[in-house]
Tab-separated table of C-alpha atoms in Angstrom:
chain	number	residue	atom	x	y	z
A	1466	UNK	CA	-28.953	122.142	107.197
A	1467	UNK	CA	-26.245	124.088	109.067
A	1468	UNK	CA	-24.303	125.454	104.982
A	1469	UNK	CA	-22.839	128.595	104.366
A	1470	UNK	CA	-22.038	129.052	100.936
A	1471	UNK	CA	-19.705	131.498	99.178
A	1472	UNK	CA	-19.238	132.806	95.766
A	1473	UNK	CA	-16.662	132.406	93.815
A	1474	UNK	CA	-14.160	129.920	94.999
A	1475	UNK	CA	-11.606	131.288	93.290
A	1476	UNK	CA	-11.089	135.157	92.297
A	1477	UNK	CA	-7.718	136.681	90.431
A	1478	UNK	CA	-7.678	140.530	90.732
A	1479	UNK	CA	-5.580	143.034	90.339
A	1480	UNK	CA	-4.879	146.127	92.587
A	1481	UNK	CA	-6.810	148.507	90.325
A	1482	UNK	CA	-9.739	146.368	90.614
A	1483	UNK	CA	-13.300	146.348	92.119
A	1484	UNK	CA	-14.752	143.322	93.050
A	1485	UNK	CA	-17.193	141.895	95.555
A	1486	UNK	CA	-17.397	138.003	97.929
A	1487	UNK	CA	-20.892	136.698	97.914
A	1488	UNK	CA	-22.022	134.944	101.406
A	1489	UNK	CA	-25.126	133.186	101.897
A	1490	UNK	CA	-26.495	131.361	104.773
A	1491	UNK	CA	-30.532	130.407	105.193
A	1492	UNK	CA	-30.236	129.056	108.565
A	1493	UNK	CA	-32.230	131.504	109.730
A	1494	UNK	CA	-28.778	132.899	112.241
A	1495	UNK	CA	-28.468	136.470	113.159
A	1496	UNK	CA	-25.384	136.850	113.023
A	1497	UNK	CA	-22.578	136.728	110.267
A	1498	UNK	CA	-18.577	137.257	110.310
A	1499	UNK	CA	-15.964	137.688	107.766
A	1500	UNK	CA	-12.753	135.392	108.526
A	1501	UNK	CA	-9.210	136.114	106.346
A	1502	UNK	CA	-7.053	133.011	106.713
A	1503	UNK	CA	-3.529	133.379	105.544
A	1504	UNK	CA	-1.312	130.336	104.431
A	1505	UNK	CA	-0.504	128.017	107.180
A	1506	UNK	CA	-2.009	130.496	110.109
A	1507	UNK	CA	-5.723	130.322	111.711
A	1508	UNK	CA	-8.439	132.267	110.856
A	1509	UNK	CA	-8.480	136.136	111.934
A	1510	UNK	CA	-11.594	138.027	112.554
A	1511	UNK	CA	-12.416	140.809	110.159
A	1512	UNK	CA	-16.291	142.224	110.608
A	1513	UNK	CA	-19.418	140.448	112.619
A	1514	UNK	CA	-22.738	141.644	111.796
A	1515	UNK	CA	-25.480	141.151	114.240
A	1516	UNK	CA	-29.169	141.563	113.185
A	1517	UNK	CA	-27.889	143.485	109.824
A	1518	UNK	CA	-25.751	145.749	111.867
A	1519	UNK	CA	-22.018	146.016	112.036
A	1520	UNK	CA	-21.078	145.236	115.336
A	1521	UNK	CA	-17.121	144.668	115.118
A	1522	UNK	CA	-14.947	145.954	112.379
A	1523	UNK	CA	-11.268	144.874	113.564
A	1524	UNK	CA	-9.137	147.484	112.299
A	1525	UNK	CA	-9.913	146.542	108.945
A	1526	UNK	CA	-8.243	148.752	105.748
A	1527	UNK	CA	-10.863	150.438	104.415
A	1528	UNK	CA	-10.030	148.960	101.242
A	1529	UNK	CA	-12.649	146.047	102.008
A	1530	UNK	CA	-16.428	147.234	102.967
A	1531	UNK	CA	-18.590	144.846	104.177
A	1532	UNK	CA	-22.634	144.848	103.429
A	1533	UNK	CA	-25.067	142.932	105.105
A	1534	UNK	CA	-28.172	143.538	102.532
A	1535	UNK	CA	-30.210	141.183	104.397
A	1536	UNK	CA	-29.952	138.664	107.204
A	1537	UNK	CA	-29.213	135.963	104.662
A	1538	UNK	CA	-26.683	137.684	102.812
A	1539	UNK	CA	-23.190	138.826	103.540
A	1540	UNK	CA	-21.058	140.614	101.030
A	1541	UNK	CA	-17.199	141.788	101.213
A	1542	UNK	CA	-16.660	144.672	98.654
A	1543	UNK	CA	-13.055	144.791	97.682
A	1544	UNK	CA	-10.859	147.731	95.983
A	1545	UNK	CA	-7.785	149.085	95.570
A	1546	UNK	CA	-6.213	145.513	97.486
A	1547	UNK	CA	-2.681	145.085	97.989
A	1548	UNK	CA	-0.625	141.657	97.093
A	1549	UNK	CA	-0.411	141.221	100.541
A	1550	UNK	CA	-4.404	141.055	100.469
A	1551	UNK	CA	-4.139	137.108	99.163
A	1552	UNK	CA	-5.805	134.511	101.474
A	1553	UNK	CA	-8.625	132.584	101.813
A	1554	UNK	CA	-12.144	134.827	102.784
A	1555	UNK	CA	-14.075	132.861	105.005
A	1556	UNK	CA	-17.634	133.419	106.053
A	1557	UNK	CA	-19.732	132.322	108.809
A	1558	UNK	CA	-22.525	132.405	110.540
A	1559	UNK	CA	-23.865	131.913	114.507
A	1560	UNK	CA	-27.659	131.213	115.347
A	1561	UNK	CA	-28.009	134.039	118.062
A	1562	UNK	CA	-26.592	137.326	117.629
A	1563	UNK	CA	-25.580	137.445	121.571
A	1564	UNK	CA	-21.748	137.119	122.105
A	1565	UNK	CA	-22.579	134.347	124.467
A	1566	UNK	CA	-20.433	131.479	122.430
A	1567	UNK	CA	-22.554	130.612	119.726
A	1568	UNK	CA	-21.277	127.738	117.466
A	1569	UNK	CA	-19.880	129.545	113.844
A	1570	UNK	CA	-20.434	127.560	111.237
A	1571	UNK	CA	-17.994	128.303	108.229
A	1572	UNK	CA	-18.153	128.581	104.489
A	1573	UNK	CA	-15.973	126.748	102.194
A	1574	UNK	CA	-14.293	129.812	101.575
A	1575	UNK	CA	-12.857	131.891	98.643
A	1576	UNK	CA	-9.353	131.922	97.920
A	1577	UNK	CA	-8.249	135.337	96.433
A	1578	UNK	CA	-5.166	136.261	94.706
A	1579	UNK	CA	-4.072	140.074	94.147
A	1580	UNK	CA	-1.945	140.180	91.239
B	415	UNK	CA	-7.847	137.715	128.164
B	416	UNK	CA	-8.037	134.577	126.112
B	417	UNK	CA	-5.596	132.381	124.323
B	418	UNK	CA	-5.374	129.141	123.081
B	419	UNK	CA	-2.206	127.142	122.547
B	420	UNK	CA	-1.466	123.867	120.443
B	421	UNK	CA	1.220	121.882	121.048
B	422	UNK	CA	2.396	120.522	118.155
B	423	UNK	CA	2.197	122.059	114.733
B	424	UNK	CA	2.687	118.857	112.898
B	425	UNK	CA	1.430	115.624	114.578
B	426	UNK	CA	2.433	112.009	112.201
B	427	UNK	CA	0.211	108.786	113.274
B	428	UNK	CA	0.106	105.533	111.372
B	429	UNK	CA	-3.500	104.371	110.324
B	430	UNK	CA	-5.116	102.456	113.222
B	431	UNK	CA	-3.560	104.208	115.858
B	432	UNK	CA	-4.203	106.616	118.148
B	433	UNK	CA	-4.996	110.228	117.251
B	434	UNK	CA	-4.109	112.918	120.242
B	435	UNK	CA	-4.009	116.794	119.751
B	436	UNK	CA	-3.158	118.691	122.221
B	437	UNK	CA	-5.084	122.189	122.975
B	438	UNK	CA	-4.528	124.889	126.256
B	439	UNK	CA	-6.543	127.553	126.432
B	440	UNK	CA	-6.255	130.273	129.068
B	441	UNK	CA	-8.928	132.207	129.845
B	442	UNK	CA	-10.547	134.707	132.786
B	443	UNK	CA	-13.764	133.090	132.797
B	444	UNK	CA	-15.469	130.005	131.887
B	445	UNK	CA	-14.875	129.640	128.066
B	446	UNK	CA	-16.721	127.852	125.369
B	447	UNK	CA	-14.293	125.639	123.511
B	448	UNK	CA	-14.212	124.144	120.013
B	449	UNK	CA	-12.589	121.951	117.878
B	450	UNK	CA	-12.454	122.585	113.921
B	451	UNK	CA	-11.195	120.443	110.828
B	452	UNK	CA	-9.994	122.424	107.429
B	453	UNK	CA	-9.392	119.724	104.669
B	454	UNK	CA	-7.046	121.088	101.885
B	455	UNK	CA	-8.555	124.125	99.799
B	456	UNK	CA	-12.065	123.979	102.247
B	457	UNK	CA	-13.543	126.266	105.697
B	458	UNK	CA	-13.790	124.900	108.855
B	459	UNK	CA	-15.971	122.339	109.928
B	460	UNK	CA	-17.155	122.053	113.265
B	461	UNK	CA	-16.389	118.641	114.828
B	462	UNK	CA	-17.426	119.165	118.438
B	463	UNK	CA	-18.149	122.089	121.364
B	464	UNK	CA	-17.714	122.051	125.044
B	465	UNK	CA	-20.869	124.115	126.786
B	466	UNK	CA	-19.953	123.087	130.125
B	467	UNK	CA	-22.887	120.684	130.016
B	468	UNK	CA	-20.600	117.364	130.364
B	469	UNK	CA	-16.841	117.189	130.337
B	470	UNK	CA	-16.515	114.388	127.510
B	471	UNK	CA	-17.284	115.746	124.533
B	472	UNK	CA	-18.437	113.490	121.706
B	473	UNK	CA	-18.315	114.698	118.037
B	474	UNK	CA	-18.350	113.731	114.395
B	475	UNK	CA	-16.249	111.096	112.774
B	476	UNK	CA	-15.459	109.407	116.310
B	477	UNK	CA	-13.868	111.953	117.296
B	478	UNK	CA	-13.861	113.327	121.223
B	479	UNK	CA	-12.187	115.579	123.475
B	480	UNK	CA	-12.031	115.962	127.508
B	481	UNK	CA	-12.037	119.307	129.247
B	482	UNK	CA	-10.145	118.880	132.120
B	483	UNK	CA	-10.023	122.422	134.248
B	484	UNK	CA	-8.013	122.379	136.305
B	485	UNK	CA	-5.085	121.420	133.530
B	486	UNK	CA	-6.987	124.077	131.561
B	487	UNK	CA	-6.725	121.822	128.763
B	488	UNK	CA	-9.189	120.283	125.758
B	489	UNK	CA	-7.324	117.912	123.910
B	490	UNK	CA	-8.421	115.587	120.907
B	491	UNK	CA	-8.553	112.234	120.480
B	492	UNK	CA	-9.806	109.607	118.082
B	493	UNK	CA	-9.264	105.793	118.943
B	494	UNK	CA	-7.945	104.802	115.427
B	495	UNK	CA	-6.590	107.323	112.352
B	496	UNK	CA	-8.041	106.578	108.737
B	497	UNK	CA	-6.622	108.391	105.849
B	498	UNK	CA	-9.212	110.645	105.711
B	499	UNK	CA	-8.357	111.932	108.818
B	500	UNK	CA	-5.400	113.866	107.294
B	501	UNK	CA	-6.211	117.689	107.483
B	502	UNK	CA	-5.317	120.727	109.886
B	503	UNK	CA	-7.023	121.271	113.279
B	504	UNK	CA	-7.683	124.133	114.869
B	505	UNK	CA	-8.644	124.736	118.605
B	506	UNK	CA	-10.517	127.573	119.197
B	507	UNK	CA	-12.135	129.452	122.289
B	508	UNK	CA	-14.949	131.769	123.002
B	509	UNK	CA	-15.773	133.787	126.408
B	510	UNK	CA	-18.926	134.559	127.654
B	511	UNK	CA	-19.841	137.962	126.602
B	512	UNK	CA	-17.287	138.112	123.217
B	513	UNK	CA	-18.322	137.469	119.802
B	514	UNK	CA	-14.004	136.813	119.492
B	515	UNK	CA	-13.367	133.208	118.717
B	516	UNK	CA	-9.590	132.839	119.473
B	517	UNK	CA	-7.796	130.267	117.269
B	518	UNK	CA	-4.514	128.383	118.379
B	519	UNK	CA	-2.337	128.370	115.456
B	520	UNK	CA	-3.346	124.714	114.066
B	521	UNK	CA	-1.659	121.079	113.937
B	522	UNK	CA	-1.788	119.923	111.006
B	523	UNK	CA	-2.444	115.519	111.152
B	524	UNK	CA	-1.057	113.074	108.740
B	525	UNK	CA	-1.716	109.758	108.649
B	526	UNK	CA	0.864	107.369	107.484
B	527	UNK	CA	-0.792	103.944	105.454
């Protein structure tokens, strides 16, 4: 079973709010990333957690705070987001928390709109 | 550094023919190198890896690509396009050493009945 799943699909927000992205993976993989995909452009990285741990945080607006709870769980706490913010949130997971070119597997995503 | 570079953002074939997508990569040392599928509204699926194990790469939905060094390429190809074929590809490459997996910027594939 190589799923990532992500909750919700589909979130509406506006820039006062607080709300949170639900990842899930129980492939038993050490390591977990947070993707934002724009319209029409690849995937760009956001966070990796390794064994729990935040290993990479790419110049990320501290407006989203990621939270790795567990090694099954991946959460992206949003607040205070911009219009600009809309994309799809995509999650993923690797087997091996080495950066030795471990196959990500990918979430269906969720597709967030800032109003 | 890395970088990977698709030619061709939009690539029409008819249904039955053949499907090629083109992918360069440029990189400092031996990369790993992937191929993803995003249907409308979905995440990436994987559809095959190169690991430096064989140079022919075989992957889901008859799809395959060849890694050919020293054209530092890894392009695509399926025999013959069905209809469900239609979605965006994405090349993408990882170094030994990086968690970073570099994207190229996609081609999206339609397939004309």
């Amino acid at each position: 079973d190589t799923e990532v799943t992500q909750t919700p699909k589909h979130l509406v927000m506006g820039m006062t709010n607080k709300k949170s992205l639900k990842c899930e993976q129980h492939m038993g993989h050490r390591a977990m990333y947070w993707y934002k995909q724009k319209a029409k452009k690849p995937p760009e990285l956001m966070f990796v957690y390794s064994y729990e741990k935040l290993s990479i945080n790419e110049s990320v607006p501290s407006r989203f705070s990621p939270e790795c709870p567990n090694s099954s769980l991946l959460n992206l706490h949003l607040h205070a987001l911009q219009p600009e913010d809309s994309a799809l949130y995509l999650c993923a997971s690797s087997q091996e928390a080495s950066p030795s070119g471990e196959t990500q597997y990918f979430g269906p995503g969720t597709r967030l709109l800032v109003l | 550094a890395q970088s990977v570079t698709q030619l061709g953002s939009h690539v029409s074939v008819s249904e039955g023919a053949l499907v090629l997508l083109r992918c360069n990569y440029s990189s400092s040392v031996p990369p790993y190198l992937f191929w993803y599928v995003q249907y409308p509204n979905q995440g990436l699926q994987l559809l095959l890896k190169y690991t430096s194990a064989a140079t022919l790469v075989k992957g889901i939905n008859g799809f395959e690509a060849e890694f050919k060094k020293s054209e530092t390429s890894f392009h695509l190809t399926k025999p013959s396009a069905h209809m469900s074929d239609a979605a965006e590809y994405f090349c993408a490459v990882s170094e030994a050493g990086s968690y970073q997996l570099t994207f190229g910027k996609g081609t999206k594939l339609s397939v004309i009945p």
